[in-house]
Tab-separated table of C-alpha atoms in Angstrom:
chain	number	residue	atom	x	y	z
A	1	MET	CA	0.033	-0.160	-0.071
A	2	SER	CA	1.432	3.483	-1.034
A	3	ASP	CA	1.548	6.256	1.448
A	4	ARG	CA	-0.761	8.309	-0.588
A	5	ASP	CA	-3.250	5.378	-0.011
A	6	GLU	CA	-2.930	4.854	4.161
A	7	GLN	CA	-3.011	9.089	4.485
A	8	ALA	CA	-5.903	9.837	1.704
A	9	PRO	CA	-9.050	11.336	3.360
A	10	ALA	CA	-11.640	9.117	4.742
A	11	SER	CA	-13.721	10.882	2.242
A	12	GLU	CA	-11.877	10.580	-0.691
A	13	PRO	CA	-13.602	9.397	-3.822
A	14	ARG	CA	-11.780	6.403	-5.532
A	15	ASP	CA	-13.833	5.210	-7.632
A	16	ASP	CA	-17.587	5.804	-9.476
A	17	ALA	CA	-18.837	3.136	-6.925
A	18	GLU	CA	-18.087	4.973	-4.092
A	19	LEU	CA	-18.999	8.332	-5.689
A	20	ASP	CA	-22.565	6.593	-6.081
A	21	ARG	CA	-22.675	5.618	-2.579
A	22	MET	CA	-22.174	8.957	-1.078
A	23	LEU	CA	-24.484	10.646	-3.569
A	24	GLY	CA	-26.855	7.802	-2.859
A	25	ARG	CA	-26.920	8.836	1.044
A	26	VAL	CA	-29.109	12.014	-0.023
A	27	ARG	CA	-32.414	11.169	0.152
A	28	ALA	CA	-32.410	7.064	1.033
A	29	ASP	CA	-36.465	7.374	0.910
A	30	VAL	CA	-36.388	8.544	-2.934
A	31	PRO	CA	-35.337	5.826	-5.097
A	32	ALA	CA	-32.126	6.990	-7.039
A	33	ASP	CA	-32.126	9.678	-10.172
A	34	GLU	CA	-29.387	8.085	-12.319
A	35	ASP	CA	-29.565	11.569	-14.199
A	36	ALA	CA	-28.634	13.016	-11.129
A	37	LEU	CA	-25.732	10.871	-9.971
A	38	ASP	CA	-24.817	10.785	-13.631
A	39	ARG	CA	-24.002	14.343	-13.783
A	40	GLY	CA	-22.781	14.868	-10.296
A	41	ARG	CA	-20.163	12.117	-11.449
A	42	ALA	CA	-19.061	13.354	-14.514
A	43	THR	CA	-18.917	16.726	-12.342
A	44	VAL	CA	-16.794	15.080	-9.185
A	45	LEU	CA	-14.287	13.733	-12.362
A	46	ALA	CA	-14.284	16.692	-14.306
A	47	ALA	CA	-12.905	18.799	-11.681
A	48	ALA	CA	-10.851	16.096	-10.610
A	49	ALA	CA	-9.190	16.767	-13.741
A	50	GLU	CA	-8.863	20.153	-13.498
A	51	LEU	CA	-7.080	19.599	-10.633
A	52	GLU	CA	-4.262	17.732	-12.433
A	53	ARG	CA	-4.237	20.529	-14.915
A	54	ALA	CA	-3.547	23.165	-11.970
A	55	ASP	CA	-3.313	22.520	-8.219
A	56	GLY	CA	-6.025	24.849	-6.908
A	57	THR	CA	-8.820	25.033	-4.515
A	58	VAL	CA	-12.301	23.783	-4.767
A	59	VAL	CA	-15.508	26.233	-3.908
A	60	ALA	CA	-18.588	26.502	-4.801
A	61	GLY	CA	-20.078	29.574	-6.071
A	62	PRO	CA	-23.282	31.161	-7.242
A	63	GLY	CA	-24.683	29.927	-10.062
A	64	THR	CA	-22.290	27.045	-10.416
A	65	LEU	CA	-21.946	23.452	-9.343
A	66	ILE	CA	-18.453	23.895	-8.582
A	67	ARG	CA	-15.839	26.727	-9.408
A	68	VAL	CA	-11.998	26.179	-9.301
A	69	VAL	CA	-10.131	29.173	-8.066
A	70	PRO	CA	-5.759	29.600	-8.632
A	71	ALA	CA	-3.969	28.481	-4.952
A	72	ASP	CA	-3.025	30.154	-2.113
A	73	PRO	CA	0.880	31.620	-3.480
A	74	GLU	CA	1.752	31.201	0.099
A	75	ALA	CA	-0.156	28.406	0.888
A	76	GLU	CA	2.634	25.405	1.863
A	77	PRO	CA	4.186	23.930	-1.352
A	78	GLU	CA	3.888	20.048	-1.644
A	79	THR	CA	7.806	18.379	-1.738
A	80	ALA	CA	8.285	15.216	-3.804
A	81	GLY	CA	7.591	12.413	-1.372
A	82	ARG	CA	4.982	13.779	0.113
A	83	PRO	CA	0.952	12.989	0.005
A	84	ARG	CA	-0.854	15.348	-2.351
A	85	ARG	CA	-3.171	16.047	0.828
A	86	ARG	CA	-4.406	19.503	-0.685
A	87	ARG	CA	-5.590	17.648	-3.888
A	88	ALA	CA	-6.929	15.130	-1.659
A	89	ALA	CA	-8.837	17.034	0.150
A	90	SER	CA	-10.153	19.129	-2.548
A	91	LEU	CA	-11.250	16.506	-4.333
A	92	ALA	CA	-13.764	15.612	-1.063
A	93	ALA	CA	-14.478	18.937	-1.199
A	94	VAL	CA	-15.935	18.507	-4.903
A	95	ALA	CA	-17.735	15.377	-4.081
A	96	ALA	CA	-18.982	16.894	-1.072
A	97	ALA	CA	-20.029	20.014	-2.693
A	98	VAL	CA	-21.873	17.596	-5.895
A	99	VAL	CA	-23.462	16.178	-2.388
A	100	VAL	CA	-25.145	19.588	-1.847
A	101	ALA	CA	-26.366	20.518	-4.824
A	102	VAL	CA	-28.032	16.969	-5.701
A	103	ALA	CA	-29.311	17.436	-2.494
A	104	LEU	CA	-31.003	20.495	-2.964
A	105	ALA	CA	-32.452	18.866	-6.317
A	106	VAL	CA	-33.389	15.124	-4.810
A	107	ALA	CA	-34.470	17.073	-2.107
A	108	GLN	CA	-37.726	18.527	-3.982
A	109	LEU	CA	-38.279	15.092	-5.343
A	110	PRO	CA	-41.894	13.792	-3.571
A	111	SER	CA	-42.270	10.967	-1.430
A	112	THR	CA	-42.671	7.823	-3.130
A	113	GLU	CA	-43.296	6.851	0.807
A	114	GLU	CA	-46.371	4.981	1.317
A	115	PRO	CA	-48.717	5.270	4.911
A	116	GLY	CA	-48.839	2.006	6.333
A	117	ILE	CA	-51.806	-0.349	6.353
A	118	ASP	CA	-54.085	-0.306	9.395
A	119	THR	CA	-54.379	-3.893	10.443
A	120	ALA	CA	-57.698	-3.302	12.173
A	121	ALA	CA	-59.282	-2.243	8.757
A	122	ALA	CA	-57.276	-5.665	7.081
A	123	GLU	CA	-58.261	-7.481	9.486
A	124	VAL	CA	-62.264	-6.428	9.429
A	125	LEU	CA	-61.832	-6.949	5.696
A	126	GLU	CA	-60.975	-10.666	5.895
A	127	ARG	CA	-63.494	-11.362	8.427
A	128	VAL	CA	-66.013	-9.507	5.130
A	129	ALA	CA	-63.901	-11.727	2.467
A	130	GLU	CA	-64.491	-14.909	4.200
A	131	THR	CA	-68.159	-14.806	5.152
A	132	THR	CA	-69.112	-13.621	1.221
A	133	SER	CA	-67.091	-16.383	0.567
A	134	ARG	CA	-69.135	-18.630	2.953
A	135	THR	CA	-72.278	-17.215	2.002
A	136	GLY	CA	-71.712	-17.202	-1.698
A	137	ASP	CA	-73.888	-16.253	-4.772
A	138	VAL	CA	-77.769	-14.903	-3.731
A	139	PRO	CA	-79.846	-18.139	-5.785
A	140	ILE	CA	-81.622	-16.145	-8.609
A	141	GLU	CA	-84.215	-18.778	-10.783
A	142	PRO	CA	-84.663	-18.255	-14.272
A	143	GLY	CA	-87.513	-16.165	-15.207
A	144	GLN	CA	-86.723	-13.785	-11.396
A	145	TYR	CA	-85.064	-10.272	-11.375
A	146	ARG	CA	-81.770	-9.211	-9.462
A	147	TYR	CA	-83.503	-6.230	-7.564
A	148	THR	CA	-80.989	-2.770	-6.699
A	149	GLU	CA	-82.295	0.000	-4.805
A	150	MET	CA	-79.501	3.188	-4.867
A	151	LEU	CA	-80.376	6.317	-2.519
A	152	THR	CA	-77.864	8.817	-3.727
A	153	TRP	CA	-78.410	13.201	-4.624
A	154	ARG	CA	-78.719	13.873	-8.155
A	155	PRO	CA	-77.137	17.469	-8.450
A	156	GLY	CA	-79.193	19.815	-10.338
A	157	THR	CA	-78.535	23.468	-12.000
A	158	GLY	CA	-80.962	25.640	-14.048
A	159	ARG	CA	-81.021	29.422	-14.923
A	160	THR	CA	-83.690	32.193	-13.811
A	161	GLN	CA	-85.652	34.462	-16.266
A	162	ASN	CA	-82.819	36.703	-14.890
A	163	GLY	CA	-80.080	34.803	-15.933
A	164	GLN	CA	-79.033	34.179	-12.776
A	165	ASP	CA	-77.581	30.211	-12.758
A	166	VAL	CA	-78.813	28.578	-9.367
A	167	GLU	CA	-77.378	24.745	-8.134
A	168	TYR	CA	-79.901	22.318	-6.217
A	169	ARG	CA	-79.408	18.436	-5.142
A	170	SER	CA	-82.154	16.882	-4.961
A	171	GLU	CA	-82.632	12.668	-2.894
A	172	VAL	CA	-83.639	10.241	-6.105
A	173	LEU	CA	-84.409	6.413	-5.354
A	174	THR	CA	-83.761	4.366	-8.596
A	175	ARG	CA	-84.901	0.886	-8.534
A	176	THR	CA	-83.634	-1.248	-11.270
A	177	TRP	CA	-85.113	-4.803	-11.858
A	178	VAL	CA	-82.232	-6.544	-14.062
A	179	PRO	CA	-82.801	-10.554	-15.486
A	180	SER	CA	-81.267	-13.869	-14.639
A	181	ASP	CA	-80.764	-13.719	-18.052
A	182	GLU	CA	-79.281	-9.858	-19.058
A	183	ARG	CA	-79.796	-10.030	-22.468
A	184	GLN	CA	-83.608	-10.037	-21.720
A	185	GLU	CA	-85.254	-6.504	-20.835
A	186	TRP	CA	-83.710	-4.188	-17.882
A	187	LEU	CA	-86.297	-1.735	-16.528
A	188	GLN	CA	-85.049	1.217	-14.176
A	189	ARG	CA	-87.072	4.032	-12.333
A	190	ASP	CA	-86.882	7.114	-10.481
A	191	ASN	CA	-88.999	8.427	-7.403
A	192	PHE	CA	-87.653	11.974	-5.798
A	193	THR	CA	-88.132	11.351	-2.272
A	194	GLY	CA	-88.711	15.148	-1.705
A	195	LYS	CA	-85.339	15.937	0.052
A	196	ARG	CA	-83.213	18.773	-1.244
A	197	GLU	CA	-80.398	21.145	-0.708
A	198	ILE	CA	-80.035	24.612	-2.273
A	199	VAL	CA	-76.425	25.104	-3.253
A	200	SER	CA	-77.031	28.464	-4.814
A	201	GLY	CA	-80.357	30.442	-6.209
A	202	GLY	CA	-82.432	30.631	-2.733
A	203	GLU	CA	-86.385	30.653	-3.729
A	204	GLU	CA	-86.199	30.433	-7.506
A	205	ALA	CA	-83.470	27.820	-7.162
A	206	LEU	CA	-86.469	25.667	-4.886
A	207	GLU	CA	-88.775	26.003	-7.707
A	208	ILE	CA	-86.735	25.425	-10.641
A	209	ALA	CA	-85.486	22.149	-8.471
A	210	LEU	CA	-89.364	21.740	-7.756
A	211	ALA	CA	-90.394	21.945	-11.523
A	212	THR	CA	-87.791	19.610	-12.363
A	213	GLU	CA	-88.899	16.876	-9.559
A	214	ARG	CA	-92.214	17.268	-10.801
A	215	GLU	CA	-91.848	16.293	-14.482
A	216	MET	CA	-89.243	13.706	-13.602
A	217	ASP	CA	-90.304	11.610	-11.193
A	218	GLY	CA	-91.495	7.856	-11.906
A	219	ARG	CA	-89.212	8.130	-15.696
A	220	GLU	CA	-88.695	4.538	-16.624
A	221	VAL	CA	-86.575	3.487	-19.149
A	222	ARG	CA	-86.448	-0.089	-20.464
A	223	GLY	CA	-83.706	-1.947	-22.577
A	224	ARG	CA	-82.454	-4.903	-23.016
A	225	CYS	CA	-78.636	-5.679	-21.905
A	226	GLY	CA	-79.705	-2.816	-19.125
A	227	ASP	CA	-78.972	-0.340	-23.166
A	228	TYR	CA	-81.909	1.953	-22.393
A	229	PRO	CA	-82.987	3.684	-25.750
A	230	ASP	CA	-81.169	7.542	-25.666
A	231	GLY	CA	-81.598	8.121	-29.107
A	232	ARG	CA	-77.942	6.245	-29.848
A	233	THR	CA	-78.812	3.323	-31.663
A	234	THR	CA	-81.441	1.148	-32.285
A	235	GLN	CA	-79.795	-2.165	-31.716
A	236	PRO	CA	-80.283	-3.739	-28.153
A	237	CYS	CA	-76.967	-5.000	-26.073
A	238	GLU	CA	-74.839	-2.568	-28.086
A	239	ARG	CA	-72.387	-1.304	-25.191
A	240	TYR	CA	-70.815	2.198	-25.875
A	241	GLY	CA	-67.069	2.541	-24.693
A	242	GLN	CA	-64.869	0.942	-22.901
A	243	VAL	CA	-66.333	-1.665	-20.795
A	244	ASP	CA	-65.089	-1.223	-17.895
A	245	TRP	CA	-65.493	-0.278	-13.763
A	246	SER	CA	-67.474	2.419	-14.888
A	247	ASN	CA	-69.405	0.173	-17.210
A	248	PRO	CA	-69.758	-2.992	-16.310
A	249	THR	CA	-70.722	-6.436	-17.686
A	250	LEU	CA	-72.253	-9.535	-15.821
A	251	ALA	CA	-69.361	-11.318	-18.420
A	252	TRP	CA	-66.958	-8.913	-17.699
A	253	MET	CA	-67.322	-9.056	-14.201
A	254	SER	CA	-67.423	-12.292	-13.916
A	255	SER	CA	-63.907	-12.841	-15.783
A	256	LEU	CA	-62.066	-10.291	-13.280
A	257	PRO	CA	-59.555	-12.365	-11.023
A	258	THR	CA	-60.824	-13.933	-7.680
A	259	GLU	CA	-57.314	-14.770	-6.682
A	260	PRO	CA	-56.533	-11.008	-4.479
A	261	ALA	CA	-53.213	-10.209	-5.718
A	262	GLU	CA	-53.938	-10.293	-9.783
A	263	LEU	CA	-57.306	-8.719	-9.045
A	264	ALA	CA	-54.496	-5.398	-7.066
A	265	GLU	CA	-52.524	-5.882	-9.854
A	266	ARG	CA	-55.406	-5.494	-12.436
A	267	LEU	CA	-56.896	-1.886	-10.446
A	268	ARG	CA	-53.687	-0.302	-10.730
A	269	GLU	CA	-53.112	-0.812	-14.240
A	270	ASP	CA	-56.960	0.512	-14.797
A	271	SER	CA	-56.235	3.310	-11.867
A	272	LEU	CA	-54.780	5.906	-14.021
A	273	SER	CA	-55.027	8.286	-11.652
A	274	SER	CA	-51.522	10.122	-10.026
A	275	PHE	CA	-49.662	9.392	-6.969
A	276	ALA	CA	-51.841	11.763	-4.790
A	277	ASP	CA	-55.113	10.444	-5.410
A	278	ARG	CA	-54.517	6.676	-6.046
A	279	ASP	CA	-55.650	5.183	-2.498
A	280	TYR	CA	-58.242	7.062	-3.826
A	281	GLN	CA	-59.071	5.998	-7.030
A	282	ARG	CA	-58.373	2.395	-5.932
A	283	LEU	CA	-61.793	2.366	-3.421
A	284	THR	CA	-63.766	4.504	-5.541
A	285	ASP	CA	-63.284	1.966	-8.895
A	286	ALA	CA	-64.140	-0.940	-6.268
A	287	THR	CA	-67.143	0.905	-5.268
A	288	LEU	CA	-68.660	1.250	-9.157
A	289	LEU	CA	-68.682	-2.689	-8.733
A	290	LEU	CA	-69.893	-3.782	-5.572
A	291	ARG	CA	-72.859	-0.788	-5.698
A	292	THR	CA	-74.233	-2.862	-9.300
A	293	GLY	CA	-74.982	-6.356	-6.891
A	294	ARG	CA	-74.203	-8.162	-9.404
A	295	LEU	CA	-70.394	-8.949	-8.429
A	296	PRO	CA	-70.168	-12.083	-7.978
A	297	ALA	CA	-69.293	-13.759	-4.404
A	298	ALA	CA	-65.404	-15.159	-5.784
A	299	GLN	CA	-64.515	-11.836	-6.816
A	300	ARG	CA	-66.132	-10.273	-4.463
A	301	ALA	CA	-64.499	-11.483	-1.968
A	302	ALA	CA	-61.228	-11.167	-4.102
A	303	LEU	CA	-61.989	-7.657	-4.468
A	304	TYR	CA	-62.510	-6.750	0.205
A	305	ARG	CA	-59.018	-8.918	0.394
A	306	VAL	CA	-57.034	-6.271	-2.187
A	307	LEU	CA	-58.770	-3.248	-0.108
A	308	ALA	CA	-57.413	-4.999	2.980
A	309	SER	CA	-53.995	-4.196	1.360
A	310	VAL	CA	-55.052	-0.422	0.819
A	311	PRO	CA	-52.031	1.796	2.389
A	312	GLY	CA	-54.595	5.077	4.244
A	313	LEU	CA	-57.350	2.974	4.255
A	314	GLN	CA	-58.899	2.832	7.610
A	315	THR	CA	-61.230	1.903	9.673
A	316	ALA	CA	-64.106	4.268	11.879
A	317	GLU	CA	-67.360	4.700	13.458
A	318	PRO	CA	-70.199	2.666	12.668
A	319	GLN	CA	-72.532	4.498	10.846
A	320	THR	CA	-76.274	4.170	9.681
A	321	ALA	CA	-76.714	4.610	5.390
A	322	PRO	CA	-79.306	6.808	4.629
A	323	ASN	CA	-81.027	3.689	3.533
A	324	GLY	CA	-81.438	2.474	7.041
A	325	ARG	CA	-79.045	-0.202	6.886
A	326	ALA	CA	-75.908	-0.089	9.413
A	327	GLY	CA	-72.299	-1.109	8.238
A	328	ILE	CA	-68.855	-1.141	9.015
A	329	VAL	CA	-66.511	1.889	7.941
A	330	LEU	CA	-64.000	2.171	5.962
A	331	SER	CA	-62.561	4.923	4.587
A	332	VAL	CA	-59.267	6.719	2.941
A	333	PRO	CA	-58.288	10.174	2.200
A	334	ALA	CA	-60.109	11.835	-1.102
A	335	PRO	CA	-58.641	14.749	-3.260
A	336	GLY	CA	-59.854	18.440	-1.942
A	337	ALA	CA	-60.455	17.969	1.578
A	338	LYS	CA	-62.544	15.408	1.988
A	339	ARG	CA	-62.846	11.803	3.234
A	340	CYS	CA	-64.074	8.891	1.194
A	341	GLU	CA	-66.205	6.584	3.170
A	342	ILE	CA	-67.731	2.491	2.314
A	343	ILE	CA	-70.102	0.963	4.156
A	344	ILE	CA	-70.120	-3.408	4.367
A	345	ASP	CA	-72.628	-4.735	6.535
A	346	PRO	CA	-70.261	-7.060	8.640
A	347	GLU	CA	-72.558	-10.358	8.872
A	348	THR	CA	-73.683	-10.771	5.420
A	349	GLY	CA	-70.736	-9.399	3.681
A	350	GLU	CA	-73.092	-7.152	1.803
A	351	TYR	CA	-72.291	-3.579	0.349
A	352	VAL	CA	-74.220	-0.720	2.073
A	353	GLY	CA	-73.158	2.242	0.254
A	354	ASP	CA	-70.520	4.912	0.204
A	355	ARG	CA	-70.060	8.535	0.696
A	356	VAL	CA	-67.681	11.336	0.441
A	357	VAL	CA	-67.413	13.787	3.669
A	358	ASP	CA	-66.176	17.524	3.300
A	359	LEU	CA	-63.555	17.754	5.882
A	360	ALA	CA	-63.737	21.068	5.920
A	361	GLY	CA	-67.045	21.614	7.777
A	362	GLY	CA	-69.537	19.199	6.169
A	363	GLU	CA	-72.670	21.213	3.981
A	364	ALA	CA	-75.757	21.580	5.564
A	365	GLY	CA	-78.749	19.805	4.785
A	366	THR	CA	-76.498	16.522	3.402
A	367	PRO	CA	-76.627	13.258	5.538
A	368	GLY	CA	-74.003	13.364	8.164
A	369	GLY	CA	-72.129	15.913	6.682
A	370	ALA	CA	-71.800	14.269	3.291
A	371	VAL	CA	-71.440	15.821	-0.490
A	372	ALA	CA	-72.106	12.870	-2.150
A	373	PHE	CA	-73.807	8.967	-1.270
A	374	HIS	CA	-75.171	6.139	-2.277
A	375	ALA	CA	-76.785	4.002	-0.410
A	376	VAL	CA	-77.624	0.750	-1.782
A	377	ARG	CA	-80.252	-2.638	-0.979
A	378	PHE	CA	-80.771	-5.794	-2.602
A	379	GLY	CA	-82.823	-8.667	-3.129
A	380	VAL	CA	-84.354	-11.018	-5.803
A	381	ALA	CA	-88.307	-10.183	-7.648
A	382	ASP	CA	-90.578	-12.668	-9.115
A	383	ARG	CA	-91.287	-9.813	-11.225
A	384	ILE	CA	-90.165	-7.014	-13.314
A	385	GLY	CA	-91.377	-3.499	-11.857
A	386	VAL	CA	-92.553	-4.947	-8.675
A	387	GLU	CA	-90.326	-4.912	-5.638
A	388	PRO	CA	-89.249	-8.437	-3.640
A	389	GLY	CA	-91.897	-9.896	-1.845
A	390	GLY	CA	-94.612	-7.683	-3.962
């Protein structure tokens, strides 16, 4: 071993690997940015070459990563055979300067650290999944109908005679009859409950809301495969756009994986959202299927297990949905200082509903401070247009 190796400062970088280790210690929670490491490595090596050409000291300069300046002429000169400590120290200073510069850049990267998985929430969902697997699908005979009730707010807008825009929300109960053979005729019926909230416009908004409710109350639409007539086609059982989480068919839902890991990967692939909204998007995509009441038990159990692994999901106080059904509550943060909650019946594994709560104080007139909600009930009817047991 040479005298130089014996007396070189411990911080002196000897090769690219050591440089990378030095640079990689900055923001270890963030994956290394290869471009930043490459730039830092190149800067150190370029500075080292400069030092070989002109013995100088290295300092950080305004607007530059590093700057080489002439050495102090009065400084102790190097003598033959003596270790070149000045250069070693200078090279270490270069590395330190680069580390600082990269630190400033990397520190601005968003952290990829995810919140932990809530053990209580995971245990609840595992129990619900086991119950769902045990009870299985509700049997339905040929000629019967899967019946769904969904209570929700329906937003409405209008304009007064003097040109003022108004906004309101009306509570509506939507009943849907889906035949055991989904290629046959479906029926959907809307009825307003008489509950409403005026968002803006005062009395004039109320008049518009009442007029709209009178006109639309009791509206029915029918169509094979749930393709209700809307003027876009005369061909039954055509699907518009992509069949997906928001537009599912029974065949599509039945084709989803029943292994939680595979279903989780599918959900991640289909959730096109930013990192900040990813957990919220996973939950909302899941609710789109759970609300239908037609998701097969095997996929439903797998979906509950997938939700158990969503970082940020937490248990909350049990709630009673606006339709009177109670259940356990699980929630994740939602964009805009809100929280998304789902309610599940722990005894049956049935989905009860979901809501979005405004954490900034809620809005008057909405159930439980919710700004949006869906409360569902499922059953089997013997005839189209007639409720179960009727």
